[in-house]
Amino acid sequence: MSRADPEFDEFVAARWPRLVRAAVLLGCGSHEAEDVTQTALTRCLVSWSRVQRADDRDAYVYRVLVNTFTDTRRRRWRGEQPTEHLPEVVTPDGTRDVIARDAVDRALAKLSADQRTAVVLRYYANLTEVQMAVALDVAPGTVKSRLSRALSTLAADPDLADHEGHACSTTT
């Protein structure tokens, strides 16, 4: 954390867990999510005066987080790796929350990157459509259409049907 600006330190302390979880929901592994969040917050620290002047600091920071996540995906080849032996199948620990969270993660992975980002920002980060439009640098109508298409896809997902009402509580 910064020694130069206690306001930045407070901002980070209050938002760190939610920003990391948002990065996980965007598609990062847990360790990568921390790296992406730290990189995004470092970028925000460098331009902290600009962040402070923003109409909505949270929307600004989520925009930086989404851009940082997108940058990591552009640089990394994520194709298949051929192997002679298949890895062992990892079974969930059997608890309902773990299974439901897995179902949510798999359902989110089926969405396009734009749709997934819209769902995460709206329903996890609790940004309004206007804040989302700012964070994504798109028109509010674009936010609405992305959310509508994403919710239609999620509603039709058979993995989520088995966990109706339970899966949503596991994303917090």
Short mmCIF file of N, CA and C in Angstrom, two decimals:
data_model
loop_
_atom_site.label_atom_id
_atom_site.label_comp_id
_atom_site.label_asym_id
_atom_site.label_seq_id
_atom_site.Cartn_x
_atom_site.Cartn_y
_atom_site.Cartn_z
N MET A 1 0.83 -1.19 0.00
CA MET A 1 0.00 0.00 0.00
C MET A 1 0.87 1.25 0.00
N SER A 2 0.26 2.32 -0.33
CA SER A 2 0.97 3.58 -0.46
C SER A 2 1.17 4.22 0.91
N ARG A 3 2.35 4.74 1.14
CA ARG A 3 2.61 5.51 2.36
C ARG A 3 2.27 6.97 2.10
N ALA A 4 2.18 7.37 0.86
CA ALA A 4 2.01 8.77 0.52
C ALA A 4 0.56 9.24 0.63
N ASP A 5 -0.40 8.37 0.49
CA ASP A 5 -1.79 8.81 0.47
C ASP A 5 -2.67 7.87 1.29
N PRO A 6 -3.01 8.27 2.50
CA PRO A 6 -3.84 7.42 3.36
C PRO A 6 -5.23 7.18 2.76
N GLU A 7 -5.73 8.11 1.96
CA GLU A 7 -7.04 7.93 1.33
C GLU A 7 -7.01 6.74 0.36
N PHE A 8 -5.91 6.62 -0.37
CA PHE A 8 -5.76 5.47 -1.27
C PHE A 8 -5.69 4.18 -0.46
N ASP A 9 -4.94 4.20 0.63
CA ASP A 9 -4.84 3.02 1.49
C ASP A 9 -6.21 2.58 1.99
N GLU A 10 -7.01 3.53 2.42
CA GLU A 10 -8.36 3.22 2.91
C GLU A 10 -9.22 2.67 1.78
N PHE A 11 -9.11 3.27 0.61
CA PHE A 11 -9.87 2.83 -0.55
C PHE A 11 -9.55 1.36 -0.86
N VAL A 12 -8.26 1.04 -0.91
CA VAL A 12 -7.83 -0.32 -1.21
C VAL A 12 -8.29 -1.29 -0.13
N ALA A 13 -8.10 -0.93 1.12
CA ALA A 13 -8.49 -1.82 2.22
C ALA A 13 -9.98 -2.14 2.18
N ALA A 14 -10.79 -1.17 1.83
CA ALA A 14 -12.23 -1.37 1.80
C ALA A 14 -12.70 -2.19 0.60
N ARG A 15 -11.95 -2.16 -0.49
CA ARG A 15 -12.43 -2.78 -1.73
C ARG A 15 -11.65 -4.01 -2.19
N TRP A 16 -10.51 -4.26 -1.61
CA TRP A 16 -9.63 -5.35 -2.07
C TRP A 16 -10.36 -6.68 -2.24
N PRO A 17 -11.06 -7.20 -1.24
CA PRO A 17 -11.68 -8.53 -1.40
C PRO A 17 -12.68 -8.58 -2.55
N ARG A 18 -13.48 -7.54 -2.70
CA ARG A 18 -14.48 -7.53 -3.77
C ARG A 18 -13.83 -7.40 -5.15
N LEU A 19 -12.76 -6.64 -5.24
CA LEU A 19 -12.06 -6.51 -6.52
C LEU A 19 -11.41 -7.84 -6.91
N VAL A 20 -10.81 -8.53 -5.95
CA VAL A 20 -10.21 -9.83 -6.23
C VAL A 20 -11.29 -10.81 -6.67
N ARG A 21 -12.41 -10.85 -5.96
CA ARG A 21 -13.50 -11.78 -6.33
C ARG A 21 -14.06 -11.42 -7.71
N ALA A 22 -14.15 -10.14 -8.01
CA ALA A 22 -14.61 -9.73 -9.34
C ALA A 22 -13.67 -10.27 -10.41
N ALA A 23 -12.37 -10.20 -10.14
CA ALA A 23 -11.39 -10.73 -11.10
C ALA A 23 -11.55 -12.24 -11.27
N VAL A 24 -11.84 -12.94 -10.18
CA VAL A 24 -12.08 -14.38 -10.26
C VAL A 24 -13.31 -14.64 -11.13
N LEU A 25 -14.35 -13.88 -10.90
CA LEU A 25 -15.58 -14.06 -11.68
C LEU A 25 -15.39 -13.69 -13.15
N LEU A 26 -14.45 -12.81 -13.43
CA LEU A 26 -14.15 -12.47 -14.82
C LEU A 26 -13.41 -13.61 -15.52
N GLY A 27 -12.79 -14.49 -14.74
CA GLY A 27 -12.13 -15.64 -15.36
C GLY A 27 -10.72 -15.93 -14.87
N CYS A 28 -10.25 -15.23 -13.87
CA CYS A 28 -8.91 -15.46 -13.34
C CYS A 28 -8.93 -16.58 -12.31
N GLY A 29 -7.80 -17.27 -12.19
CA GLY A 29 -7.61 -18.15 -11.05
C GLY A 29 -7.39 -17.29 -9.82
N SER A 30 -7.44 -17.87 -8.62
CA SER A 30 -7.37 -17.05 -7.41
C SER A 30 -6.05 -16.28 -7.30
N HIS A 31 -4.94 -16.90 -7.62
CA HIS A 31 -3.66 -16.20 -7.53
C HIS A 31 -3.53 -15.15 -8.63
N GLU A 32 -3.98 -15.49 -9.81
CA GLU A 32 -3.93 -14.53 -10.91
C GLU A 32 -4.85 -13.35 -10.62
N ALA A 33 -5.98 -13.60 -9.97
CA ALA A 33 -6.92 -12.53 -9.63
C ALA A 33 -6.26 -11.50 -8.72
N GLU A 34 -5.47 -11.98 -7.76
CA GLU A 34 -4.76 -11.05 -6.89
C GLU A 34 -3.73 -10.24 -7.68
N ASP A 35 -3.05 -10.88 -8.61
CA ASP A 35 -2.07 -10.17 -9.44
C ASP A 35 -2.75 -9.12 -10.32
N VAL A 36 -3.87 -9.50 -10.94
CA VAL A 36 -4.59 -8.57 -11.81
C VAL A 36 -5.10 -7.39 -10.98
N THR A 37 -5.65 -7.69 -9.80
CA THR A 37 -6.16 -6.62 -8.94
C THR A 37 -5.02 -5.70 -8.49
N GLN A 38 -3.90 -6.28 -8.11
CA GLN A 38 -2.77 -5.47 -7.67
C GLN A 38 -2.26 -4.59 -8.82
N THR A 39 -2.19 -5.14 -10.01
CA THR A 39 -1.76 -4.35 -11.17
C THR A 39 -2.74 -3.21 -11.44
N ALA A 40 -4.03 -3.52 -11.37
CA ALA A 40 -5.05 -2.48 -11.60
C ALA A 40 -4.94 -1.38 -10.55
N LEU A 41 -4.77 -1.77 -9.30
CA LEU A 41 -4.67 -0.76 -8.24
C LEU A 41 -3.37 0.03 -8.33
N THR A 42 -2.31 -0.60 -8.81
CA THR A 42 -1.06 0.13 -9.04
C THR A 42 -1.27 1.20 -10.11
N ARG A 43 -1.98 0.83 -11.15
CA ARG A 43 -2.29 1.82 -12.20
C ARG A 43 -3.13 2.95 -11.63
N CYS A 44 -4.07 2.60 -10.72
CA CYS A 44 -4.90 3.64 -10.11
C CYS A 44 -4.08 4.54 -9.19
N LEU A 45 -3.12 3.97 -8.47
CA LEU A 45 -2.27 4.77 -7.59
C LEU A 45 -1.47 5.78 -8.39
N VAL A 46 -0.94 5.34 -9.52
CA VAL A 46 -0.13 6.24 -10.35
C VAL A 46 -0.97 7.44 -10.81
N SER A 47 -2.23 7.21 -11.05
CA SER A 47 -3.11 8.31 -11.50
C SER A 47 -4.19 8.59 -10.45
N TRP A 48 -3.83 8.49 -9.18
CA TRP A 48 -4.80 8.63 -8.10
C TRP A 48 -5.52 9.98 -8.14
N SER A 49 -4.84 11.04 -8.52
CA SER A 49 -5.53 12.35 -8.60
C SER A 49 -6.64 12.31 -9.64
N ARG A 50 -6.44 11.57 -10.73
CA ARG A 50 -7.48 11.42 -11.75
C ARG A 50 -8.63 10.57 -11.21
N VAL A 51 -8.31 9.53 -10.46
CA VAL A 51 -9.34 8.67 -9.85
C VAL A 51 -10.16 9.50 -8.88
N GLN A 52 -9.51 10.33 -8.08
CA GLN A 52 -10.21 11.16 -7.11
C GLN A 52 -11.17 12.14 -7.78
N ARG A 53 -10.81 12.60 -8.97
CA ARG A 53 -11.67 13.55 -9.68
C ARG A 53 -12.82 12.87 -10.43
N ALA A 54 -12.78 11.56 -10.55
CA ALA A 54 -13.82 10.84 -11.29
C ALA A 54 -15.17 11.01 -10.61
N ASP A 55 -16.21 11.04 -11.41
CA ASP A 55 -17.56 11.15 -10.86
C ASP A 55 -17.89 9.96 -9.96
N ASP A 56 -17.38 8.79 -10.34
CA ASP A 56 -17.63 7.57 -9.57
C ASP A 56 -16.34 6.77 -9.49
N ARG A 57 -15.68 6.83 -8.35
CA ARG A 57 -14.38 6.16 -8.20
C ARG A 57 -14.50 4.66 -8.41
N ASP A 58 -15.55 4.06 -7.88
CA ASP A 58 -15.69 2.62 -8.03
C ASP A 58 -15.81 2.22 -9.49
N ALA A 59 -16.62 2.93 -10.25
CA ALA A 59 -16.76 2.62 -11.68
C ALA A 59 -15.42 2.78 -12.39
N TYR A 60 -14.67 3.82 -12.01
CA TYR A 60 -13.36 4.05 -12.61
C TYR A 60 -12.43 2.88 -12.32
N VAL A 61 -12.38 2.46 -11.07
CA VAL A 61 -11.48 1.38 -10.67
C VAL A 61 -11.90 0.07 -11.32
N TYR A 62 -13.19 -0.21 -11.39
CA TYR A 62 -13.64 -1.44 -12.06
C TYR A 62 -13.28 -1.39 -13.55
N ARG A 63 -13.32 -0.21 -14.14
CA ARG A 63 -12.91 -0.08 -15.55
C ARG A 63 -11.43 -0.44 -15.70
N VAL A 64 -10.61 0.06 -14.79
CA VAL A 64 -9.18 -0.27 -14.82
C VAL A 64 -8.99 -1.77 -14.61
N LEU A 65 -9.75 -2.36 -13.69
CA LEU A 65 -9.66 -3.81 -13.44
C LEU A 65 -10.03 -4.61 -14.69
N VAL A 66 -11.13 -4.24 -15.34
CA VAL A 66 -11.55 -4.94 -16.56
C VAL A 66 -10.50 -4.78 -17.66
N ASN A 67 -9.97 -3.58 -17.82
CA ASN A 67 -8.94 -3.36 -18.83
C ASN A 67 -7.68 -4.16 -18.53
N THR A 68 -7.30 -4.23 -17.27
CA THR A 68 -6.12 -5.00 -16.87
C THR A 68 -6.34 -6.48 -17.15
N PHE A 69 -7.53 -6.98 -16.80
CA PHE A 69 -7.87 -8.38 -17.08
C PHE A 69 -7.81 -8.64 -18.59
N THR A 70 -8.38 -7.75 -19.38
CA THR A 70 -8.38 -7.91 -20.83
C THR A 70 -6.95 -7.92 -21.37
N ASP A 71 -6.10 -7.05 -20.84
CA ASP A 71 -4.69 -7.02 -21.26
C ASP A 71 -4.01 -8.36 -21.00
N THR A 72 -4.29 -8.99 -19.85
CA THR A 72 -3.64 -10.27 -19.55
C THR A 72 -4.09 -11.35 -20.53
N ARG A 73 -5.29 -11.26 -21.01
CA ARG A 73 -5.80 -12.27 -21.95
C ARG A 73 -5.23 -12.08 -23.35
N ARG A 74 -4.89 -10.87 -23.68
CA ARG A 74 -4.32 -10.61 -25.00
C ARG A 74 -2.91 -11.15 -25.11
N ARG A 75 -2.21 -11.17 -24.00
CA ARG A 75 -0.81 -11.57 -24.01
C ARG A 75 -0.60 -13.07 -23.87
N ARG A 76 -1.58 -13.78 -23.45
CA ARG A 76 -1.39 -15.17 -23.12
C ARG A 76 -2.10 -16.08 -24.13
N TRP A 77 -1.37 -17.06 -24.61
CA TRP A 77 -1.98 -18.07 -25.47
C TRP A 77 -2.67 -19.07 -24.57
N ARG A 78 -3.96 -19.32 -24.81
CA ARG A 78 -4.73 -20.16 -23.92
C ARG A 78 -5.26 -21.39 -24.65
N GLY A 79 -4.49 -21.88 -25.62
CA GLY A 79 -4.90 -23.04 -26.39
C GLY A 79 -4.70 -24.34 -25.64
N GLU A 80 -5.04 -25.39 -26.28
CA GLU A 80 -4.91 -26.71 -25.67
C GLU A 80 -3.44 -27.13 -25.61
N GLN A 81 -3.14 -27.87 -24.59
CA GLN A 81 -1.80 -28.44 -24.45
C GLN A 81 -1.93 -29.95 -24.60
N PRO A 82 -1.38 -30.52 -25.67
CA PRO A 82 -1.49 -31.97 -25.85
C PRO A 82 -0.73 -32.70 -24.74
N THR A 83 -1.29 -33.82 -24.32
CA THR A 83 -0.66 -34.61 -23.28
C THR A 83 -0.95 -36.09 -23.51
N GLU A 84 -0.04 -36.91 -23.10
CA GLU A 84 -0.22 -38.35 -23.29
C GLU A 84 -1.23 -38.92 -22.30
N HIS A 85 -1.25 -38.37 -21.08
CA HIS A 85 -2.13 -38.87 -20.04
C HIS A 85 -3.08 -37.77 -19.58
N LEU A 86 -4.34 -38.12 -19.40
CA LEU A 86 -5.31 -37.17 -18.90
C LEU A 86 -5.09 -36.95 -17.41
N PRO A 87 -5.31 -35.73 -16.93
CA PRO A 87 -5.15 -35.49 -15.49
C PRO A 87 -6.28 -36.18 -14.72
N GLU A 88 -6.03 -36.41 -13.45
CA GLU A 88 -7.06 -37.02 -12.62
C GLU A 88 -8.23 -36.06 -12.52
N VAL A 89 -9.41 -36.63 -12.44
CA VAL A 89 -10.61 -35.82 -12.27
C VAL A 89 -10.70 -35.40 -10.81
N VAL A 90 -10.81 -34.09 -10.61
CA VAL A 90 -10.94 -33.57 -9.25
C VAL A 90 -12.41 -33.51 -8.91
N THR A 91 -12.79 -34.16 -7.84
CA THR A 91 -14.19 -34.15 -7.43
C THR A 91 -14.42 -33.07 -6.40
N PRO A 92 -15.56 -32.40 -6.45
CA PRO A 92 -15.85 -31.38 -5.45
C PRO A 92 -15.95 -32.02 -4.06
N ASP A 93 -15.80 -31.19 -3.04
CA ASP A 93 -15.80 -31.73 -1.69
C ASP A 93 -17.19 -32.19 -1.25
N GLY A 94 -18.18 -32.01 -2.08
CA GLY A 94 -19.51 -32.52 -1.77
C GLY A 94 -20.45 -31.52 -1.13
N THR A 95 -19.92 -30.40 -0.70
CA THR A 95 -20.83 -29.44 -0.08
C THR A 95 -21.64 -28.73 -1.14
N ARG A 96 -22.80 -28.37 -0.76
CA ARG A 96 -23.72 -27.73 -1.69
C ARG A 96 -23.17 -26.40 -2.22
N ASP A 97 -22.52 -25.63 -1.35
CA ASP A 97 -21.98 -24.34 -1.77
C ASP A 97 -20.90 -24.48 -2.83
N VAL A 98 -20.02 -25.44 -2.65
CA VAL A 98 -18.94 -25.65 -3.61
C VAL A 98 -19.51 -26.07 -4.96
N ILE A 99 -20.46 -26.96 -4.95
CA ILE A 99 -21.08 -27.43 -6.18
C ILE A 99 -21.82 -26.28 -6.87
N ALA A 100 -22.54 -25.50 -6.09
CA ALA A 100 -23.28 -24.38 -6.67
C ALA A 100 -22.32 -23.33 -7.24
N ARG A 101 -21.25 -23.03 -6.51
CA ARG A 101 -20.27 -22.05 -7.00
C ARG A 101 -19.64 -22.54 -8.30
N ASP A 102 -19.35 -23.83 -8.36
CA ASP A 102 -18.79 -24.41 -9.58
C ASP A 102 -19.78 -24.26 -10.73
N ALA A 103 -21.05 -24.50 -10.46
CA ALA A 103 -22.07 -24.36 -11.50
C ALA A 103 -22.14 -22.91 -12.01
N VAL A 104 -22.04 -21.96 -11.09
CA VAL A 104 -22.05 -20.55 -11.48
C VAL A 104 -20.82 -20.22 -12.32
N ASP A 105 -19.65 -20.67 -11.86
CA ASP A 105 -18.41 -20.41 -12.60
C ASP A 105 -18.47 -21.01 -14.00
N ARG A 106 -19.00 -22.25 -14.12
CA ARG A 106 -19.10 -22.88 -15.44
C ARG A 106 -20.09 -22.14 -16.32
N ALA A 107 -21.20 -21.71 -15.74
CA ALA A 107 -22.20 -20.97 -16.52
C ALA A 107 -21.62 -19.63 -16.99
N LEU A 108 -20.89 -18.94 -16.12
CA LEU A 108 -20.28 -17.67 -16.52
C LEU A 108 -19.23 -17.88 -17.61
N ALA A 109 -18.54 -19.00 -17.55
CA ALA A 109 -17.51 -19.28 -18.55
C ALA A 109 -18.11 -19.49 -19.94
N LYS A 110 -19.38 -19.84 -20.01
CA LYS A 110 -20.04 -20.06 -21.30
C LYS A 110 -20.45 -18.74 -21.96
N LEU A 111 -20.47 -17.66 -21.20
CA LEU A 111 -20.86 -16.36 -21.74
C LEU A 111 -19.70 -15.75 -22.53
N SER A 112 -20.03 -14.84 -23.42
CA SER A 112 -18.97 -14.09 -24.10
C SER A 112 -18.28 -13.22 -23.06
N ALA A 113 -17.09 -12.75 -23.37
CA ALA A 113 -16.34 -11.92 -22.43
C ALA A 113 -17.12 -10.66 -22.07
N ASP A 114 -17.77 -10.04 -23.05
CA ASP A 114 -18.55 -8.82 -22.79
C ASP A 114 -19.74 -9.11 -21.89
N GLN A 115 -20.43 -10.21 -22.15
CA GLN A 115 -21.59 -10.56 -21.34
C GLN A 115 -21.17 -10.90 -19.91
N ARG A 116 -20.10 -11.67 -19.80
CA ARG A 116 -19.62 -12.07 -18.47
C ARG A 116 -19.21 -10.83 -17.67
N THR A 117 -18.50 -9.92 -18.31
CA THR A 117 -18.10 -8.69 -17.63
C THR A 117 -19.32 -7.91 -17.16
N ALA A 118 -20.33 -7.82 -18.00
CA ALA A 118 -21.55 -7.09 -17.63
C ALA A 118 -22.22 -7.74 -16.43
N VAL A 119 -22.32 -9.05 -16.41
CA VAL A 119 -22.96 -9.75 -15.29
C VAL A 119 -22.16 -9.53 -14.00
N VAL A 120 -20.85 -9.64 -14.09
CA VAL A 120 -20.01 -9.47 -12.89
C VAL A 120 -20.14 -8.05 -12.35
N LEU A 121 -20.06 -7.06 -13.23
CA LEU A 121 -20.14 -5.68 -12.76
C LEU A 121 -21.52 -5.34 -12.20
N ARG A 122 -22.58 -5.89 -12.79
CA ARG A 122 -23.93 -5.57 -12.32
C ARG A 122 -24.30 -6.34 -11.06
N TYR A 123 -24.11 -7.63 -11.07
CA TYR A 123 -24.66 -8.46 -10.00
C TYR A 123 -23.64 -8.83 -8.93
N TYR A 124 -22.37 -8.67 -9.20
CA TYR A 124 -21.39 -8.90 -8.15
C TYR A 124 -20.88 -7.57 -7.60
N ALA A 125 -20.45 -6.68 -8.48
CA ALA A 125 -19.93 -5.40 -8.04
C ALA A 125 -21.05 -4.42 -7.70
N ASN A 126 -22.30 -4.75 -8.06
CA ASN A 126 -23.47 -3.92 -7.78
C ASN A 126 -23.39 -2.53 -8.39
N LEU A 127 -22.76 -2.45 -9.57
CA LEU A 127 -22.74 -1.17 -10.26
C LEU A 127 -24.08 -0.97 -10.96
N THR A 128 -24.51 0.28 -11.05
CA THR A 128 -25.72 0.59 -11.80
C THR A 128 -25.40 0.50 -13.29
N GLU A 129 -26.42 0.54 -14.11
CA GLU A 129 -26.19 0.49 -15.55
C GLU A 129 -25.38 1.70 -16.01
N VAL A 130 -25.62 2.84 -15.39
CA VAL A 130 -24.86 4.05 -15.75
C VAL A 130 -23.40 3.88 -15.35
N GLN A 131 -23.15 3.35 -14.14
CA GLN A 131 -21.77 3.12 -13.71
C GLN A 131 -21.08 2.11 -14.62
N MET A 132 -21.83 1.09 -15.01
CA MET A 132 -21.27 0.08 -15.90
C MET A 132 -20.90 0.69 -17.24
N ALA A 133 -21.76 1.56 -17.76
CA ALA A 133 -21.48 2.21 -19.04
C ALA A 133 -20.18 3.00 -18.94
N VAL A 134 -19.98 3.67 -17.81
CA VAL A 134 -18.74 4.41 -17.60
C VAL A 134 -17.56 3.44 -17.50
N ALA A 135 -17.72 2.39 -16.71
CA ALA A 135 -16.63 1.43 -16.50
C ALA A 135 -16.23 0.73 -17.79
N LEU A 136 -17.21 0.45 -18.65
CA LEU A 136 -16.94 -0.28 -19.89
C LEU A 136 -16.74 0.63 -21.09
N ASP A 137 -16.98 1.93 -20.90
CA ASP A 137 -16.85 2.90 -21.97
C ASP A 137 -17.75 2.55 -23.15
N VAL A 138 -19.02 2.25 -22.81
CA VAL A 138 -20.03 1.95 -23.82
C VAL A 138 -21.31 2.71 -23.46
N ALA A 139 -22.25 2.72 -24.39
CA ALA A 139 -23.54 3.38 -24.14
C ALA A 139 -24.38 2.55 -23.17
N PRO A 140 -25.24 3.19 -22.38
CA PRO A 140 -26.11 2.45 -21.46
C PRO A 140 -26.97 1.40 -22.18
N GLY A 141 -27.37 1.68 -23.40
CA GLY A 141 -28.14 0.70 -24.17
C GLY A 141 -27.34 -0.56 -24.45
N THR A 142 -26.06 -0.40 -24.68
CA THR A 142 -25.18 -1.55 -24.90
C THR A 142 -25.10 -2.39 -23.63
N VAL A 143 -25.02 -1.73 -22.49
CA VAL A 143 -25.00 -2.45 -21.20
C VAL A 143 -26.28 -3.26 -21.06
N LYS A 144 -27.41 -2.64 -21.34
CA LYS A 144 -28.70 -3.33 -21.20
C LYS A 144 -28.80 -4.54 -22.13
N SER A 145 -28.35 -4.39 -23.37
CA SER A 145 -28.45 -5.52 -24.30
C SER A 145 -27.51 -6.65 -23.90
N ARG A 146 -26.31 -6.31 -23.43
CA ARG A 146 -25.38 -7.36 -22.98
C ARG A 146 -25.96 -8.11 -21.78
N LEU A 147 -26.52 -7.36 -20.85
CA LEU A 147 -27.13 -8.01 -19.67
C LEU A 147 -28.31 -8.88 -20.07
N SER A 148 -29.12 -8.37 -20.97
CA SER A 148 -30.29 -9.13 -21.40
C SER A 148 -29.90 -10.45 -22.05
N ARG A 149 -28.94 -10.39 -22.95
CA ARG A 149 -28.48 -11.62 -23.61
C ARG A 149 -27.81 -12.58 -22.62
N ALA A 150 -27.04 -12.03 -21.71
CA ALA A 150 -26.36 -12.87 -20.72
C ALA A 150 -27.38 -13.56 -19.81
N LEU A 151 -28.36 -12.82 -19.36
CA LEU A 151 -29.36 -13.40 -18.47
C LEU A 151 -30.20 -14.46 -19.18
N SER A 152 -30.47 -14.25 -20.46
CA SER A 152 -31.19 -15.27 -21.23
C SER A 152 -30.37 -16.54 -21.33
N THR A 153 -29.08 -16.39 -21.58
CA THR A 153 -28.19 -17.56 -21.66
C THR A 153 -28.11 -18.27 -20.33
N LEU A 154 -27.97 -17.51 -19.25
CA LEU A 154 -27.88 -18.11 -17.92
C LEU A 154 -29.19 -18.80 -17.53
N ALA A 155 -30.31 -18.20 -17.90
CA ALA A 155 -31.60 -18.79 -17.55
C ALA A 155 -31.80 -20.14 -18.24
N ALA A 156 -31.21 -20.30 -19.41
CA ALA A 156 -31.35 -21.55 -20.16
C ALA A 156 -30.28 -22.58 -19.80
N ASP A 157 -29.34 -22.22 -18.94
CA ASP A 157 -28.24 -23.12 -18.61
C ASP A 157 -28.72 -24.24 -17.69
N PRO A 158 -28.61 -25.48 -18.12
CA PRO A 158 -29.09 -26.60 -17.29
C PRO A 158 -28.29 -26.78 -16.00
N ASP A 159 -27.03 -26.36 -15.98
CA ASP A 159 -26.23 -26.46 -14.76
C ASP A 159 -26.80 -25.60 -13.64
N LEU A 160 -27.34 -24.45 -14.00
CA LEU A 160 -27.88 -23.55 -12.99
C LEU A 160 -29.29 -23.95 -12.56
N ALA A 161 -30.00 -24.65 -13.41
CA ALA A 161 -31.36 -25.06 -13.06
C ALA A 161 -31.37 -25.94 -11.82
N ASP A 162 -30.34 -26.75 -11.64
CA ASP A 162 -30.26 -27.64 -10.48
C ASP A 162 -29.97 -26.88 -9.19
N HIS A 163 -29.51 -25.64 -9.32
CA HIS A 163 -29.10 -24.88 -8.14
C HIS A 163 -29.88 -23.59 -8.01
N GLU A 164 -31.07 -23.53 -8.56
CA GLU A 164 -31.87 -22.30 -8.56
C GLU A 164 -32.05 -21.79 -7.16
N GLY A 165 -31.77 -20.48 -6.99
CA GLY A 165 -31.93 -19.86 -5.70
C GLY A 165 -30.74 -20.05 -4.78
N HIS A 166 -29.95 -21.06 -5.02
CA HIS A 166 -28.81 -21.32 -4.13
C HIS A 166 -27.51 -20.80 -4.72
N ALA A 167 -27.35 -20.90 -6.02
CA ALA A 167 -26.09 -20.52 -6.67
C ALA A 167 -25.80 -19.05 -6.51
N CYS A 168 -26.83 -18.22 -6.56
CA CYS A 168 -26.59 -16.77 -6.48
C CYS A 168 -26.00 -16.39 -5.15
N SER A 169 -26.35 -17.07 -4.08
CA SER A 169 -25.85 -16.70 -2.77
C SER A 169 -24.39 -17.05 -2.59
N THR A 170 -23.84 -17.88 -3.46
CA THR A 170 -22.45 -18.31 -3.30
C THR A 170 -21.46 -17.40 -3.99
N THR A 171 -21.91 -16.39 -4.72
CA THR A 171 -20.98 -15.53 -5.46
C THR A 171 -20.53 -14.33 -4.66
N THR A 172 -20.95 -14.20 -3.42
CA THR A 172 -20.55 -13.02 -2.64
C THR A 172 -19.31 -13.28 -1.86
#
